[in-house]
PDB file of C-alpha atoms and ligand atoms in Angstrom:
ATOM      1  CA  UNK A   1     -59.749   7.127  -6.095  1.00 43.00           C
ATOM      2  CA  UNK A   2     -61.560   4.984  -8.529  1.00 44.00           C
ATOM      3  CA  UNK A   3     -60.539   1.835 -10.400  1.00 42.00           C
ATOM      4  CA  UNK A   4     -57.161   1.838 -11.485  1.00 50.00           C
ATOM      5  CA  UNK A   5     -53.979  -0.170 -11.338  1.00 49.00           C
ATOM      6  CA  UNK A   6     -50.905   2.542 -11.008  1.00 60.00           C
ATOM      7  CA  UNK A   7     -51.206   4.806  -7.591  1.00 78.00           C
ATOM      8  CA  UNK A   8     -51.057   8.126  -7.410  1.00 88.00           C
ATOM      9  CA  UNK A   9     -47.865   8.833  -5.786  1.00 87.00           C
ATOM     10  CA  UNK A  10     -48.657  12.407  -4.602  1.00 87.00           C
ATOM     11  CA  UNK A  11     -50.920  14.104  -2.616  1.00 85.00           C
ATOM     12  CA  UNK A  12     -54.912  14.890  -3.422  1.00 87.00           C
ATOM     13  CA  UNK A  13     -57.353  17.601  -2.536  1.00 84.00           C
ATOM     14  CA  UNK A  14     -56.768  20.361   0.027  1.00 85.00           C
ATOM     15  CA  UNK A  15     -52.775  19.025   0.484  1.00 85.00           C
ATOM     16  CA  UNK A  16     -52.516  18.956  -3.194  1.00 87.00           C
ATOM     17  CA  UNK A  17     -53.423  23.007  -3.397  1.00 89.00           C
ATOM     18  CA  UNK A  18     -50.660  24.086  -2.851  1.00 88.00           C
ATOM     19  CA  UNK A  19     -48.139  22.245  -4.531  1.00 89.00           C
ATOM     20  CA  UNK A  20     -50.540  22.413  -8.131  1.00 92.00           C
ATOM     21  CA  UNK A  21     -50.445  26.175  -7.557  1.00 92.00           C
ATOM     22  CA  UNK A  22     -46.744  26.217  -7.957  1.00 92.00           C
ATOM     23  CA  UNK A  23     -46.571  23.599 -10.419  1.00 93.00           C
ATOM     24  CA  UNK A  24     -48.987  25.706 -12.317  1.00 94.00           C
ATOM     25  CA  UNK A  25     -46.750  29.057 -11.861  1.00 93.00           C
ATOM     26  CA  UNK A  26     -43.504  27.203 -12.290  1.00 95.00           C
ATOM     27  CA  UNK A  27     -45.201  25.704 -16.019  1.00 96.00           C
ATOM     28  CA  UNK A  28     -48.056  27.593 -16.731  1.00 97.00           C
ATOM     29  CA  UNK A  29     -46.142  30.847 -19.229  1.00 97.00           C
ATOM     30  CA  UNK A  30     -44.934  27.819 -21.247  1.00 98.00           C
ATOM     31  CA  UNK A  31     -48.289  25.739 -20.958  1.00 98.00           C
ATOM     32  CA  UNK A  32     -50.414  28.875 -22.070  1.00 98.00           C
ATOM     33  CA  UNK A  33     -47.977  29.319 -25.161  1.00 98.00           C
ATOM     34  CA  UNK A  34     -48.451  25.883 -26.100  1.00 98.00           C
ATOM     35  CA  UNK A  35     -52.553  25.863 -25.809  1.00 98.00           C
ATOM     36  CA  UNK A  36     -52.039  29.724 -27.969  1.00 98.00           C
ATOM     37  CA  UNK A  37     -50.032  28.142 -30.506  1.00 98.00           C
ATOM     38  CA  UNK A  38     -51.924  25.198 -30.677  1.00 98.00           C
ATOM     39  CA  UNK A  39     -55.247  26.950 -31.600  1.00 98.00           C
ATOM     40  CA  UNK A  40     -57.087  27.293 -28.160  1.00 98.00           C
ATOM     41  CA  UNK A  41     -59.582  30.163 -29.228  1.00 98.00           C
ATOM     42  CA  UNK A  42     -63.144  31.499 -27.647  1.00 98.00           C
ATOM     43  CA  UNK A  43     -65.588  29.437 -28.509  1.00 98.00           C
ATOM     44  CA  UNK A  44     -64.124  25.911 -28.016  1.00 98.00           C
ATOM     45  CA  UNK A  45     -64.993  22.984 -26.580  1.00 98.00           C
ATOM     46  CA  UNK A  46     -62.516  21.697 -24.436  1.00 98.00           C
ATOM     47  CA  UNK A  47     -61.323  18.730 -22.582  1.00 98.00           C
ATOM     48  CA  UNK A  48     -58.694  18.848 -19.675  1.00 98.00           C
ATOM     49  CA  UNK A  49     -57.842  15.231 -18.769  1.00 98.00           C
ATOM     50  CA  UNK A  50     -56.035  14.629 -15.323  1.00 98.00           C
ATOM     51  CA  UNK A  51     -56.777  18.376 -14.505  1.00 98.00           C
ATOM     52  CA  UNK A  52     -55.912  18.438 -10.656  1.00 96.00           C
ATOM     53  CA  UNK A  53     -57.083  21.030  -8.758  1.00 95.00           C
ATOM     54  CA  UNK A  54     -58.047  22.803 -12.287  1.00 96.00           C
ATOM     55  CA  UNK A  55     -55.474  25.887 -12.085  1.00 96.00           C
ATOM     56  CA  UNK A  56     -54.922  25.670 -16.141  1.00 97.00           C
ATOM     57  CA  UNK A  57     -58.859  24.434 -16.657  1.00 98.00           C
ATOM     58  CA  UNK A  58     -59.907  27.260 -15.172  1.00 97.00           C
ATOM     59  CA  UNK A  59     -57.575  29.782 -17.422  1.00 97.00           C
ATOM     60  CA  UNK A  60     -58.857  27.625 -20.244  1.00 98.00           C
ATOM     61  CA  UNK A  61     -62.174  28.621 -19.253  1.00 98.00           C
ATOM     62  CA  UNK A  62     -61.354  32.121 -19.516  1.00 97.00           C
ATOM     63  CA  UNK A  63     -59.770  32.210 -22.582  1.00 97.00           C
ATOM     64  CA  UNK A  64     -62.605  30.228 -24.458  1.00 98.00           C
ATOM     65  CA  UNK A  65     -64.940  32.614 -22.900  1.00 96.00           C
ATOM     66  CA  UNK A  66     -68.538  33.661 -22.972  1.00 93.00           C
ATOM     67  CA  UNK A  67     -69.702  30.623 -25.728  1.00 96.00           C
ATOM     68  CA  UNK A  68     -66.786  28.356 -25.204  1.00 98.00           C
ATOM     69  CA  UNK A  69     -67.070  25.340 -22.189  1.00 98.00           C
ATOM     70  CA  UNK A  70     -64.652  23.426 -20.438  1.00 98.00           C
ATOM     71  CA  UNK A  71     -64.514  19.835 -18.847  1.00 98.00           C
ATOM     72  CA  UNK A  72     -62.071  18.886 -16.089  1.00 98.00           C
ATOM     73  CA  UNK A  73     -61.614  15.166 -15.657  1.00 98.00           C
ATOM     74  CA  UNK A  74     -59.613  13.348 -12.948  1.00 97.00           C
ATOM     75  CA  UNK A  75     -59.747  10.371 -11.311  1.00 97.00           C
ATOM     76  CA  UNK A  76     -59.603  12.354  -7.567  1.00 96.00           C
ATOM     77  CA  UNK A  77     -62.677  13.139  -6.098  1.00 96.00           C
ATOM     78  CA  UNK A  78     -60.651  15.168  -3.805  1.00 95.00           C
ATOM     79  CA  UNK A  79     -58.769  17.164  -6.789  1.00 94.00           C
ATOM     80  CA  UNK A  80     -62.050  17.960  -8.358  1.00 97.00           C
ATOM     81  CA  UNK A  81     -64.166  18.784  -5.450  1.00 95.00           C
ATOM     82  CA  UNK A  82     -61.148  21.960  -4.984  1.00 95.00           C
ATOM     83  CA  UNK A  83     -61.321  22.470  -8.544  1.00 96.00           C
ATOM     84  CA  UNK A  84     -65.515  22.617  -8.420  1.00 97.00           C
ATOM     85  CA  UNK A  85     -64.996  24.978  -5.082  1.00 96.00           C
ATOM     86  CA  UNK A  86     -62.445  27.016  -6.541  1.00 95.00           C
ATOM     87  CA  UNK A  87     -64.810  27.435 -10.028  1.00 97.00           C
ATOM     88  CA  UNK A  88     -68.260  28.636  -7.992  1.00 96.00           C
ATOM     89  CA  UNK A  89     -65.946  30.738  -5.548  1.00 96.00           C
ATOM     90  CA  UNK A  90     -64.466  32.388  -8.793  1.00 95.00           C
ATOM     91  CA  UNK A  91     -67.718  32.784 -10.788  1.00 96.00           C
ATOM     92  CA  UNK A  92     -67.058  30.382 -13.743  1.00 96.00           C
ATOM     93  CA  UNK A  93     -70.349  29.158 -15.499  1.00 95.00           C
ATOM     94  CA  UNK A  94     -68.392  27.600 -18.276  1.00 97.00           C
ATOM     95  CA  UNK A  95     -66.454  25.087 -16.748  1.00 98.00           C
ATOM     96  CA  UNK A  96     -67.376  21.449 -15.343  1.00 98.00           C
ATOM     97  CA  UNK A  97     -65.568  18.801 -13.595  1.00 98.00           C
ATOM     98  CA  UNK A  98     -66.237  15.125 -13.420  1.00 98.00           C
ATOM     99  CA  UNK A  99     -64.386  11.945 -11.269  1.00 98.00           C
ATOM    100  CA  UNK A 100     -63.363   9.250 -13.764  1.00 98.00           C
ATOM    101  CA  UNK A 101     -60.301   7.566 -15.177  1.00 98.00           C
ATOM    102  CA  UNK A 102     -58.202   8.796 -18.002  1.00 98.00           C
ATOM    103  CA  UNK A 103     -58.677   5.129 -19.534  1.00 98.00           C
ATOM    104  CA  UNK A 104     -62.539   5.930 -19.624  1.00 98.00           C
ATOM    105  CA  UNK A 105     -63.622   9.182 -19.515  1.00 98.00           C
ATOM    106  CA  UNK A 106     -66.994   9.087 -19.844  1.00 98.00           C
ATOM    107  CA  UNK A 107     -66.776  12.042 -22.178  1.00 98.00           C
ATOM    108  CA  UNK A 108     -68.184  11.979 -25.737  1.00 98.00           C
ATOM    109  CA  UNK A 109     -66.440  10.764 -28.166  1.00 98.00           C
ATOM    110  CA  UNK A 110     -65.061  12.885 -31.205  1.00 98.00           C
ATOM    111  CA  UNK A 111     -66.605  16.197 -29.873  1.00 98.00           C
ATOM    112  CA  UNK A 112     -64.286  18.016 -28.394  1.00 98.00           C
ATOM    113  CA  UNK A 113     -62.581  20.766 -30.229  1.00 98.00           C
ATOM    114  CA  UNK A 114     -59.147  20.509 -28.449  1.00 98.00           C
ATOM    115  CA  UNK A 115     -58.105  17.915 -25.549  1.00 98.00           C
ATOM    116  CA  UNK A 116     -55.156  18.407 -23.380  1.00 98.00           C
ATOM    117  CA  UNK A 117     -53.731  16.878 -20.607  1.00 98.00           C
ATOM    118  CA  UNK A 118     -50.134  18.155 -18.702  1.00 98.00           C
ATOM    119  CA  UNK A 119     -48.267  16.008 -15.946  1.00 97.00           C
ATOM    120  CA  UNK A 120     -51.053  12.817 -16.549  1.00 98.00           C
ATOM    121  CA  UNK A 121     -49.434   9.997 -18.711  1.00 98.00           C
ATOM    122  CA  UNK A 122     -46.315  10.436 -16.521  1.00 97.00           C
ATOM    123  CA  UNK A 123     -48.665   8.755 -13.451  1.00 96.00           C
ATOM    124  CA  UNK A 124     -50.433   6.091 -15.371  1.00 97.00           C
ATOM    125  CA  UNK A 125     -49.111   2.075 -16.006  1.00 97.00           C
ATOM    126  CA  UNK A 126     -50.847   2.368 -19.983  1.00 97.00           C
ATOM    127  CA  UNK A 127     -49.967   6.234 -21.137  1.00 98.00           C
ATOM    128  CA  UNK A 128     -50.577   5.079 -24.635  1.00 98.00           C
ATOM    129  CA  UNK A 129     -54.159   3.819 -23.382  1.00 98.00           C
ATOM    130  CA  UNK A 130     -55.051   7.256 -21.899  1.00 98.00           C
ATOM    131  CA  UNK A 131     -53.466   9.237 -25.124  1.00 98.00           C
ATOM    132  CA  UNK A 132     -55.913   6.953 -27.446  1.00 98.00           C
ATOM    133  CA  UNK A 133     -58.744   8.009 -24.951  1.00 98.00           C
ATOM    134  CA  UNK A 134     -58.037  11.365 -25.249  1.00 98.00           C
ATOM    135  CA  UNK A 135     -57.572  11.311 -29.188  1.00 98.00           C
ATOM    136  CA  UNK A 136     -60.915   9.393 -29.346  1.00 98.00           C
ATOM    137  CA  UNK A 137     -62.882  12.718 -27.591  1.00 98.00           C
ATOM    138  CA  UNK A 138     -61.440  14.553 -30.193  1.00 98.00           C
ATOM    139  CA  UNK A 139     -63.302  15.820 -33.480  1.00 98.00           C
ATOM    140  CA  UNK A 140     -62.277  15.324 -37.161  1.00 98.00           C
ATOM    141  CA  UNK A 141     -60.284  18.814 -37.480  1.00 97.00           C
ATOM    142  CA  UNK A 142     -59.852  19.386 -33.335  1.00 98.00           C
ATOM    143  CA  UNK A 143     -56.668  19.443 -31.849  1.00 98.00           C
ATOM    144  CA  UNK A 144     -54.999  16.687 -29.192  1.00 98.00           C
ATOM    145  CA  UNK A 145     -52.573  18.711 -27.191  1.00 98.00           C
ATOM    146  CA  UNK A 146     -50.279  16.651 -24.559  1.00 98.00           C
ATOM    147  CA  UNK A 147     -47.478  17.896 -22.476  1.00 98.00           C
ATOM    148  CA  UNK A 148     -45.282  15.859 -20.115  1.00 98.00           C
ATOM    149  CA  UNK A 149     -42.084  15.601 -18.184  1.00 98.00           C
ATOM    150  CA  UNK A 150     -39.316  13.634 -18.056  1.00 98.00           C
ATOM    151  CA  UNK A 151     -37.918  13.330 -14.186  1.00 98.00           C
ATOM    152  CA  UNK A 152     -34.654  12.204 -14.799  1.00 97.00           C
ATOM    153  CA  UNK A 153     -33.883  16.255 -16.845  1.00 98.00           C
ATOM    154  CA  UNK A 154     -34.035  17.843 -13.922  1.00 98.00           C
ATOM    155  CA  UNK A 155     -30.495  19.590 -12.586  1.00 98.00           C
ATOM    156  CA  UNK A 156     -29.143  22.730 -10.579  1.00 98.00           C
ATOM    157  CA  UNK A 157     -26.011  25.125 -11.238  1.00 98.00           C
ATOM    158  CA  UNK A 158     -23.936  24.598  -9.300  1.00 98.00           C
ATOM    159  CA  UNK A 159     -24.665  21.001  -9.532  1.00 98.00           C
ATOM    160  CA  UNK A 160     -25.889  19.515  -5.982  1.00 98.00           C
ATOM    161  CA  UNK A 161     -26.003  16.190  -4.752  1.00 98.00           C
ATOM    162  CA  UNK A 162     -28.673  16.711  -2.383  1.00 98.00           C
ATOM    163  CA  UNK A 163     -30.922  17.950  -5.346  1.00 98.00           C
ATOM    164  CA  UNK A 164     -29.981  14.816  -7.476  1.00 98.00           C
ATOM    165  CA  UNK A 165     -30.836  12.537  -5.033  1.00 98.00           C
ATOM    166  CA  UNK A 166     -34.749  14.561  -4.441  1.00 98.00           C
ATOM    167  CA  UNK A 167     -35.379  13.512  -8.109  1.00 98.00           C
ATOM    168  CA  UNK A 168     -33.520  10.004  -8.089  1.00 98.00           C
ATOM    169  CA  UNK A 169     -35.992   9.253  -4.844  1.00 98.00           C
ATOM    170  CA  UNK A 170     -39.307  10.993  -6.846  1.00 97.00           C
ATOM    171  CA  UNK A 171     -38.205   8.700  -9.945  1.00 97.00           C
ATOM    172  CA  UNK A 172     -38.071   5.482  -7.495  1.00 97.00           C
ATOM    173  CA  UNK A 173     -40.794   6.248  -6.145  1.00 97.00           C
ATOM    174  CA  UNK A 174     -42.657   6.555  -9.618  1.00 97.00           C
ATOM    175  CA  UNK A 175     -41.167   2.966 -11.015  1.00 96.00           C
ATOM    176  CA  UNK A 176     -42.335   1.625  -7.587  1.00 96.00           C
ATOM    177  CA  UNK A 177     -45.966   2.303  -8.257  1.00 95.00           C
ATOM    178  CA  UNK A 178     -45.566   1.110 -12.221  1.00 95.00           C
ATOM    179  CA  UNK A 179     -45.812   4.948 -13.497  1.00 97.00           C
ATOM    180  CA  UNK A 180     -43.796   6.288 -16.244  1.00 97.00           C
ATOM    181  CA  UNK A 181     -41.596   9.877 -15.055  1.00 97.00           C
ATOM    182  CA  UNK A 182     -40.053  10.274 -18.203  1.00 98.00           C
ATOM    183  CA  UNK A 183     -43.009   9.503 -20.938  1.00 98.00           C
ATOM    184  CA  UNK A 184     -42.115  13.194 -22.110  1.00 98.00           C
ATOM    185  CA  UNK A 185     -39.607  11.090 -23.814  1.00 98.00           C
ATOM    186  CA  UNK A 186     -42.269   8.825 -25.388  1.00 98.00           C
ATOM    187  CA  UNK A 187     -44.845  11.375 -26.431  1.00 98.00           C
ATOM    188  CA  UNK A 188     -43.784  12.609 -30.135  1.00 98.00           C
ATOM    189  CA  UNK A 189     -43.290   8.709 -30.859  1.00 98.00           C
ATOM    190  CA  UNK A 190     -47.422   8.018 -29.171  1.00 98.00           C
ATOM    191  CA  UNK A 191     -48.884  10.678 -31.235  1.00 98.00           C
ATOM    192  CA  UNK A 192     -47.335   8.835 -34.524  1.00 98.00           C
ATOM    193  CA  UNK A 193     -48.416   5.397 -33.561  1.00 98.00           C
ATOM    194  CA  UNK A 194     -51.797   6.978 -33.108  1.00 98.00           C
ATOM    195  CA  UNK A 195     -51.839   7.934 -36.609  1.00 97.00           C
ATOM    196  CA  UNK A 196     -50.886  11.648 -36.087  1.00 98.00           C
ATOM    197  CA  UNK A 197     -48.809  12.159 -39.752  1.00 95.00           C
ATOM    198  CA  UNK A 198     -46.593  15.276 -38.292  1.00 96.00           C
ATOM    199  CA  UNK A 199     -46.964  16.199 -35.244  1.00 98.00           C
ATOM    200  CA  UNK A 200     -45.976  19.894 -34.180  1.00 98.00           C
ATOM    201  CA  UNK A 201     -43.204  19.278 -30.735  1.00 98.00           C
ATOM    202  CA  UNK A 202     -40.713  21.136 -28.582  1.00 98.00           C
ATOM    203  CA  UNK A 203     -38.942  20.890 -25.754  1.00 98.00           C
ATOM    204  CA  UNK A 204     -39.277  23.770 -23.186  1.00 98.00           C
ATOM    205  CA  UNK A 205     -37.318  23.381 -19.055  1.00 98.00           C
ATOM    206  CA  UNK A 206     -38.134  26.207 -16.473  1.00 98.00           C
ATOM    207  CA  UNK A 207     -35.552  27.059 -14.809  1.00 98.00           C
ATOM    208  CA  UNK A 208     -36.256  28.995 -11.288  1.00 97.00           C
ATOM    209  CA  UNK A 209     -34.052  31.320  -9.361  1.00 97.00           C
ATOM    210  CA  UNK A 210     -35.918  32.329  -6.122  1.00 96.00           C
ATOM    211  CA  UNK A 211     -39.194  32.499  -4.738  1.00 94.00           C
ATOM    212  CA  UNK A 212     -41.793  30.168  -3.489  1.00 93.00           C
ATOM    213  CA  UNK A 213     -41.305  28.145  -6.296  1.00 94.00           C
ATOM    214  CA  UNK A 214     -38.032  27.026  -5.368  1.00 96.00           C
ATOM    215  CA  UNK A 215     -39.652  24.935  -2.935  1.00 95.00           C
ATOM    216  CA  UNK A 216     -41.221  22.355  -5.213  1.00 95.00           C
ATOM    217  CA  UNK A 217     -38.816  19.605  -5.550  1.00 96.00           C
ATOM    218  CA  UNK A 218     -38.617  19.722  -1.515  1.00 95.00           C
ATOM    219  CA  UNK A 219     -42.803  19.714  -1.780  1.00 94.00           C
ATOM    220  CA  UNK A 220     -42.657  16.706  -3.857  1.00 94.00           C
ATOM    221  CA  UNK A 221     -40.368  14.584  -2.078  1.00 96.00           C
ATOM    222  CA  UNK A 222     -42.249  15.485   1.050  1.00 94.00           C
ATOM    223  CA  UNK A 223     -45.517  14.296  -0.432  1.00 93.00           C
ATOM    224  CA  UNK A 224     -44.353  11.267  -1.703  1.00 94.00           C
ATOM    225  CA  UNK A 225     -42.269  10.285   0.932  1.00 96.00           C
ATOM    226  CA  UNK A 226     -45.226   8.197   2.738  1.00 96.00           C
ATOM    227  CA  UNK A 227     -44.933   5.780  -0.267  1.00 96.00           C
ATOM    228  CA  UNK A 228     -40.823   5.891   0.027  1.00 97.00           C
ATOM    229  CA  UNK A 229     -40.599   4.835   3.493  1.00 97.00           C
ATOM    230  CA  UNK A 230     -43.445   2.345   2.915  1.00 96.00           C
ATOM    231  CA  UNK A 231     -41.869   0.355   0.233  1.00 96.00           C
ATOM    232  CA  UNK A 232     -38.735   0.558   1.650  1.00 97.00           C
ATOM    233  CA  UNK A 233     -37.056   3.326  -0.637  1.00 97.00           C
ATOM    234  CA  UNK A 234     -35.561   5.226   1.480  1.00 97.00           C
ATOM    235  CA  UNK A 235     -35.253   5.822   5.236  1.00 97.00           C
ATOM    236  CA  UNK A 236     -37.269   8.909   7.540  1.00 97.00           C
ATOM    237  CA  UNK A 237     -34.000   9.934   8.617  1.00 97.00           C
ATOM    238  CA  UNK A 238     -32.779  10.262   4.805  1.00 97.00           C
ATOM    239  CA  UNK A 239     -36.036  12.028   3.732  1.00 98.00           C
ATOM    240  CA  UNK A 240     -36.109  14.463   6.684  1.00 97.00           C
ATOM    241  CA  UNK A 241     -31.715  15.565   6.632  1.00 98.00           C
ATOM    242  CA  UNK A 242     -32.879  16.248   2.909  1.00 98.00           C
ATOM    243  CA  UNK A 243     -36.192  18.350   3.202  1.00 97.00           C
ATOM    244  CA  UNK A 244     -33.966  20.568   5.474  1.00 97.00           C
ATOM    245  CA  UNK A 245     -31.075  20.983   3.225  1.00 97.00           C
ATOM    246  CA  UNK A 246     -33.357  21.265   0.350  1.00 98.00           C
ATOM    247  CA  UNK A 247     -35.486  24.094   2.107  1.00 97.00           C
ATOM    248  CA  UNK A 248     -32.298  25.926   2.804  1.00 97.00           C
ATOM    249  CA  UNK A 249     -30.473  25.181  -0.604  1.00 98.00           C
ATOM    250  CA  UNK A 250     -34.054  26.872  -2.176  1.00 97.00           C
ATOM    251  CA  UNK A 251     -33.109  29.841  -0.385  1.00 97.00           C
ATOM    252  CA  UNK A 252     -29.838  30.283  -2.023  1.00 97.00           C
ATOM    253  CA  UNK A 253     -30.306  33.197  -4.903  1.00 97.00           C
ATOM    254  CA  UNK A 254     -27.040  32.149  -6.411  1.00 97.00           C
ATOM    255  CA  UNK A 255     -28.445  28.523  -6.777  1.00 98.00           C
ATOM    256  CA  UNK A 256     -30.549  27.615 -10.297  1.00 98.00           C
ATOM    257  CA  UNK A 257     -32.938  24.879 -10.011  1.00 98.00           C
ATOM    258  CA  UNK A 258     -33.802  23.187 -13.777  1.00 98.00           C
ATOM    259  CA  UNK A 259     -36.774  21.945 -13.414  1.00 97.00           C
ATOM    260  CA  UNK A 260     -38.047  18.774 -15.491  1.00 97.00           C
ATOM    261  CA  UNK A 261     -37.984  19.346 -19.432  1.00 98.00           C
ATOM    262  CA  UNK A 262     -41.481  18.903 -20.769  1.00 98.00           C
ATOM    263  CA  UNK A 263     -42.310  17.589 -24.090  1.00 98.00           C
ATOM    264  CA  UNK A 264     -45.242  19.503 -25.896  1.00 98.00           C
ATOM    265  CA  UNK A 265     -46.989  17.973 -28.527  1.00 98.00           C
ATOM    266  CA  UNK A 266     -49.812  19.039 -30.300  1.00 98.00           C
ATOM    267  CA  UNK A 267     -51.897  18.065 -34.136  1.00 98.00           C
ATOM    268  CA  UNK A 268     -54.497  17.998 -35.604  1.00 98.00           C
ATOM    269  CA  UNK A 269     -56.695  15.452 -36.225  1.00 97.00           C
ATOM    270  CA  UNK A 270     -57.339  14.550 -40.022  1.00 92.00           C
ATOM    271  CA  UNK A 271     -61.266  15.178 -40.685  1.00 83.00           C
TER     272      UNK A 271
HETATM  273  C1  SAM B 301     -49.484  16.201 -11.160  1.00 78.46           C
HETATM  274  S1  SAM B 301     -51.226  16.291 -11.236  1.00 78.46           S
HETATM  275  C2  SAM B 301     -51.437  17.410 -12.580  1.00 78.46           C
HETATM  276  C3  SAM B 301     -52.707  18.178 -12.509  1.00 78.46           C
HETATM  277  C4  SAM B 301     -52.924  19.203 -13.610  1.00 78.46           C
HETATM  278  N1  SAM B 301     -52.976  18.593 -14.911  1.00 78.46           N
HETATM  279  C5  SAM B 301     -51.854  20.264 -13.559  1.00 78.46           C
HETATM  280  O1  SAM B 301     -50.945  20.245 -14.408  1.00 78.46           O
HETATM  281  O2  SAM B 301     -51.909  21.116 -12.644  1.00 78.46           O
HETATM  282  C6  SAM B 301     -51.725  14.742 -11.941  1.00 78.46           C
HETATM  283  C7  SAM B 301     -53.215  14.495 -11.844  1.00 78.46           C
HETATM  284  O3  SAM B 301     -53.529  13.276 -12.525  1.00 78.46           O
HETATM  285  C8  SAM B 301     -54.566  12.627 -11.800  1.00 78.46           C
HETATM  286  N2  SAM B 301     -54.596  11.204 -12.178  1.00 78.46           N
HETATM  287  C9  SAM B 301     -53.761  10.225 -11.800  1.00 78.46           C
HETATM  288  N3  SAM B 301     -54.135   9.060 -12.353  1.00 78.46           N
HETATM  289  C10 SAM B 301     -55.237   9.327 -13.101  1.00 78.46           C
HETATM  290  C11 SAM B 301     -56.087   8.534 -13.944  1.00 78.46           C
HETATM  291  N4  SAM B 301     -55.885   7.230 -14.107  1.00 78.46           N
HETATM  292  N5  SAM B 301     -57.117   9.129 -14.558  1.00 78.46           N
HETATM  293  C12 SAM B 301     -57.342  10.477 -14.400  1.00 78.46           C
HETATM  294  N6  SAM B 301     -56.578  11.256 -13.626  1.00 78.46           N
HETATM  295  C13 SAM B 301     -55.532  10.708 -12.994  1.00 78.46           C
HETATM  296  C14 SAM B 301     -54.197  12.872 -10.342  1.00 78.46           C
HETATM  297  O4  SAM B 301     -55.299  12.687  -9.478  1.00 78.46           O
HETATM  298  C15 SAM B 301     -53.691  14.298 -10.392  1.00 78.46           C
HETATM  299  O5  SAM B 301     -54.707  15.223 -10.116  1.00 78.46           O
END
C-alpha cells in the first residue's frame, strides 16, 4: 500500500477475491440500480475510485460499452493487479486500473462523465477529502455517484448475540485504525457541503436468507481479526468460538441476516 494514514483493515489481492465477490453479489442488484438511475449510459467516461478487485468496474465497463472507458483506482497494488488479471482473462479493452490514493488520484481533473466509489470513504481518516477528489474528476454536467455503509445497521431475525457482537468487533476494529464504518450516515450532508444544491439519496439494506452469501459477516471478522488480536480487541479464543457459531448460524434457513444499510447518493454537477 502506498502513502496513507488510516489502514486497511481487510484483506488485499488473491485473499480479498473472494470476499469482494460476495460483497459484490450481496450489493451489486442495488448498486447497478443506483449507477441506471443515476445516468450511467454507453459512451461514458467513468471513474471507479477504491474499486477492489474491480467486480462492479468491470460491469461498468460493459454497460458503457464499445466507445465508453473505464478507470479503476485503488490504493492496493494487490486489488488491482486481480482486477487487471481478471480484465485481460475476460477480454475487456475498455477498462484500466491504476495504484494511487483516493486523496490523489492522479486522474484528470473535471473529465470524467460520472465518478463513483462504493464501500471507500467508510476506510479512509478524511472521507470528505476523498469525496472532494472525486467531485474534482468530475465534468461540469457529469455525475458524482457515492454509496456507503453504515456498520452499526446491521441486524438478524431472530435477533442473535453472536451476530451483534461480529459487527460490534468489525466496528472496533474500524475506530482502531481511525476509519469511519458508518459515513453512510455522513454522505447526503458531504455532497451539500461540497456545493451539491439537491442531491438525489436513498437508503437501500440487503437482507440475505441462505447461500454463500451468508457467510460474509463470518468472512469479515475472519479477515480482520489479525488487526483485533493485535491491538488488543479481542481475544483468538473469542474470534475463533465465534467464526464457528457464525458459520453454523449462516446455515440456518430460518435465520435473516440484515446486512449494513447503504446510503446512495448521486447529482449532478452544475456546468
Ligand atoms: C471494501 S473494498 C471495496 C471495493 C469495491 N469498491 C467494491 O465495492 O467491491 C475497499 C477498497 O478501498 C481500497 N482503499 C482503502 N483505502 C484507500 C485509499 N486511501 N485510496 C484508494 N483506495 C483505498 C482498498 O484497498 C479496497 O480495495
Amino acid at each position: 500500500m502506498i502513502g496513507d494514514s488510516s489502514k486497511y483493515v481487510l484483506a488485499t489481492g488473491a485473499e480479498a477475491v473472494r470476499r469482494l465477490k460476495v460483497v459484490n453479489d450481496v450489493h451489486g442488484n442495488d448498486s447497478r440500480a443506483l449507477l441506471q438511475k443515476a445516468g450511467l449510459r454507453p459512451g461514458m467516461k467513468v471513474a471507479d475510485i477504491g474499486c477492489g478487485t474491480g467486480n462492479l468496474t468491470l460491469w461498468m465497463a460493459e454497460w458503457i460499452s464499445p466507445m465508453g472507458s473505464v478507470n479503476g483506482v485503488d490504493i492496493s497494488e494487490g486489488q488491482i493487479q486481480q482486477a487487471s488479471e481478471n480484465a485481460i482473462g475476460l477480454g475487456f479493452r475498455n477498462a484500466s486500473f491504476s495504484v494511487a490514493t483516493a486523496y490523489d488520484t492522479g486522474l484528470l481533473k473535471g473529465s470524467y462523465d460520472l465518478v463513483y466509489s462504493r464501500f471507500l470513504l467508510m476506510h479512509l481518516d478524511n472521507p470528505f477529502r476523498a469525496l472532494r477528489e472525486m467531485s474534482a474528476l468530475v465534468k461540469p454536467g457529469g455525475v458524482l455517484v457515492c454509496e456507503d455503509g453504515d456498520f452499526e445497521s446491521p441486524f438478524s431475525i431472530p435477533g442473535n448475540r453472536d451476530y451483534e457482537r461480529c459487527f460490534e468487533l468489525y466496528c472496533l476494529a474500524g475506530k482502531s485504525e481511525n476509519a469511519h464504518f458508518q459515513v453512510g450516515l455522513e454522505l447526503y450532508r458531504m455532497f451539500l457541503d461540497l456545493g451539491y444544491a439537491k442531491p438525489n439519496v436513498a437508503l437501500v439494506q440487503p437482507v440475505i436468507s441462505e447461500g454463500e452469501a451468508k457467510r460474509l459477516p463470518e468472512w469479515t471478522l475472519e479477515e480482520c481479526s489479525p488487526l483485533l488480536i493485535k491491538r488488543g480487541i479481542a481475544e483468538k479464543e473469542e474470534i475463533d468460538d465465534l467464526l464457528s457459531r457464525l458459520s453454523k448460524l449462516a446455515q440456518d434457513r430460518t435465520v435473516l441476516f440484515a446486512m449494513a444499510r447503504m446510503t446512495q447518493v448521486w447529482a449532478e454537477k452544475q456546468a
